Amino acid sequence: KVIKHIATSKDLKLEIMTYVGREGGDLEWEYVSSVVPIHRLIAILIVSGGEFSEPHIVLEKKFRPAVDQHVIEFVEGALNDPTDVKKSTKEYLKERFGWDNVEVKDASNKCSFTPGLTDESAFVVSCFVSLSSSSNGDKNHNNTNNNNSNIFYVPLSNLMKQIHEFEDKGFGIFNGVSSFATAINL
């Protein structure tokens, strides 16, 4: 394979890879890679207790310029330390929401986020947060450090219906959220 550099911005590189296809001929593939690796966190947050009588998932609305649309996604951010994903996730959620008592249920290894388009990868982490806990319960549940973001708490039992309502309002839906909703409805 041969990689040809096309352009570089502050954060990204556009490149074309020439490689041999299955049929034996040369093929080209354009892709974007990061100038500096970013260790992304995608958090599947389930909260209960406090004001919630049943488990809720925490979703985030972000404007995504590439699709010129607000998109409903899982909560995401950058990990400070990809060598300790669980600890770094707890630190991120403490900083973002003020939650001291977060139970990290599972953390993936680094996985491809948009294979074929970018080298972007992420760690997917599932967490449980009890808002009945004194260290979590009196927090502002709409706290965010990003003006382009809104937080939603959606009952798990109503997730698919809420996704359709978001779509009816013109929002895009991150495929991971749709897949999750479909899986819990099986």
PDB file of C-alpha atoms in Angstrom, residues 41-43 45 75 78-81 84-107 125-129 135-136:
ATOM      1  CA  LEU A  41     -15.003   8.310  25.706  1.00  0.00           C
ATOM      2  CA  ILE A  42     -18.541   7.298  24.820  1.00  0.00           C
ATOM      3  CA  ALA A  43     -20.473   6.821  28.046  1.00  0.00           C
ATOM      4  CA  LEU A  45     -25.006   6.351  31.447  1.00  0.00           C
ATOM      5  CA  VAL A  75     -22.531  11.506  26.481  1.00  0.00           C
ATOM      6  CA  ALA A  78     -11.987  13.015  26.094  1.00  0.00           C
ATOM      7  CA  LEU A  79     -10.192  10.622  28.419  1.00  0.00           C
ATOM      8  CA  ASN A  80      -7.215  11.973  30.314  1.00  0.00           C
ATOM      9  CA  ASP A  81      -5.626   8.553  30.696  1.00  0.00           C
ATOM     10  CA  ASP A  84      -6.997   3.421  33.022  1.00  0.00           C
ATOM     11  CA  VAL A  85     -10.330   3.899  31.264  1.00  0.00           C
ATOM     12  CA  LYS A  86     -12.501   3.279  34.328  1.00  0.00           C
ATOM     13  CA  LYS A  87     -10.656   5.792  36.514  1.00  0.00           C
ATOM     14  CA  SER A  88     -10.509   8.363  33.722  1.00  0.00           C
ATOM     15  CA  THR A  89     -14.262   7.918  33.086  1.00  0.00           C
ATOM     16  CA  LYS A  90     -15.047   8.583  36.750  1.00  0.00           C
ATOM     17  CA  GLU A  91     -12.869  11.718  36.653  1.00  0.00           C
ATOM     18  CA  TYR A  92     -14.626  12.951  33.512  1.00  0.00           C
ATOM     19  CA  LEU A  93     -18.116  12.393  34.947  1.00  0.00           C
ATOM     20  CA  LYS A  94     -17.102  14.086  38.221  1.00  0.00           C
ATOM     21  CA  GLU A  95     -15.884  17.115  36.265  1.00  0.00           C
ATOM     22  CA  ARG A  96     -18.840  17.149  33.858  1.00  0.00           C
ATOM     23  CA  PHE A  97     -21.771  16.372  36.178  1.00  0.00           C
ATOM     24  CA  GLY A  98     -20.366  16.592  39.706  1.00  0.00           C
ATOM     25  CA  TRP A  99     -21.067  12.904  40.347  1.00  0.00           C
ATOM     26  CA  ASP A 100     -18.759  11.399  42.987  1.00  0.00           C
ATOM     27  CA  ASN A 101     -20.259   7.938  43.111  1.00  0.00           C
ATOM     28  CA  VAL A 102     -20.251   6.342  39.641  1.00  0.00           C
ATOM     29  CA  GLU A 103     -20.254   2.579  39.157  1.00  0.00           C
ATOM     30  CA  VAL A 104     -18.412   1.713  35.950  1.00  0.00           C
ATOM     31  CA  LYS A 105     -19.988  -1.567  34.848  1.00  0.00           C
ATOM     32  CA  ASP A 106     -17.912  -2.264  31.755  1.00  0.00           C
ATOM     33  CA  ALA A 107     -15.313  -0.622  29.524  1.00  0.00           C
ATOM     34  CA  VAL A 125     -18.058   2.622  28.871  1.00  0.00           C
ATOM     35  CA  SER A 126     -21.306   1.652  30.578  1.00  0.00           C
ATOM     36  CA  CYS A 127     -21.978   3.275  33.944  1.00  0.00           C
ATOM     37  CA  PHE A 128     -24.659   3.311  36.602  1.00  0.00           C
ATOM     38  CA  VAL A 129     -25.277   6.415  38.693  1.00  0.00           C
ATOM     39  CA  SER A 135     -22.730  12.375  46.777  1.00  0.00           C
ATOM     40  CA  ASN A 136     -24.744  12.437  43.523  1.00  0.00           C
TER      41      ASN A 136
END
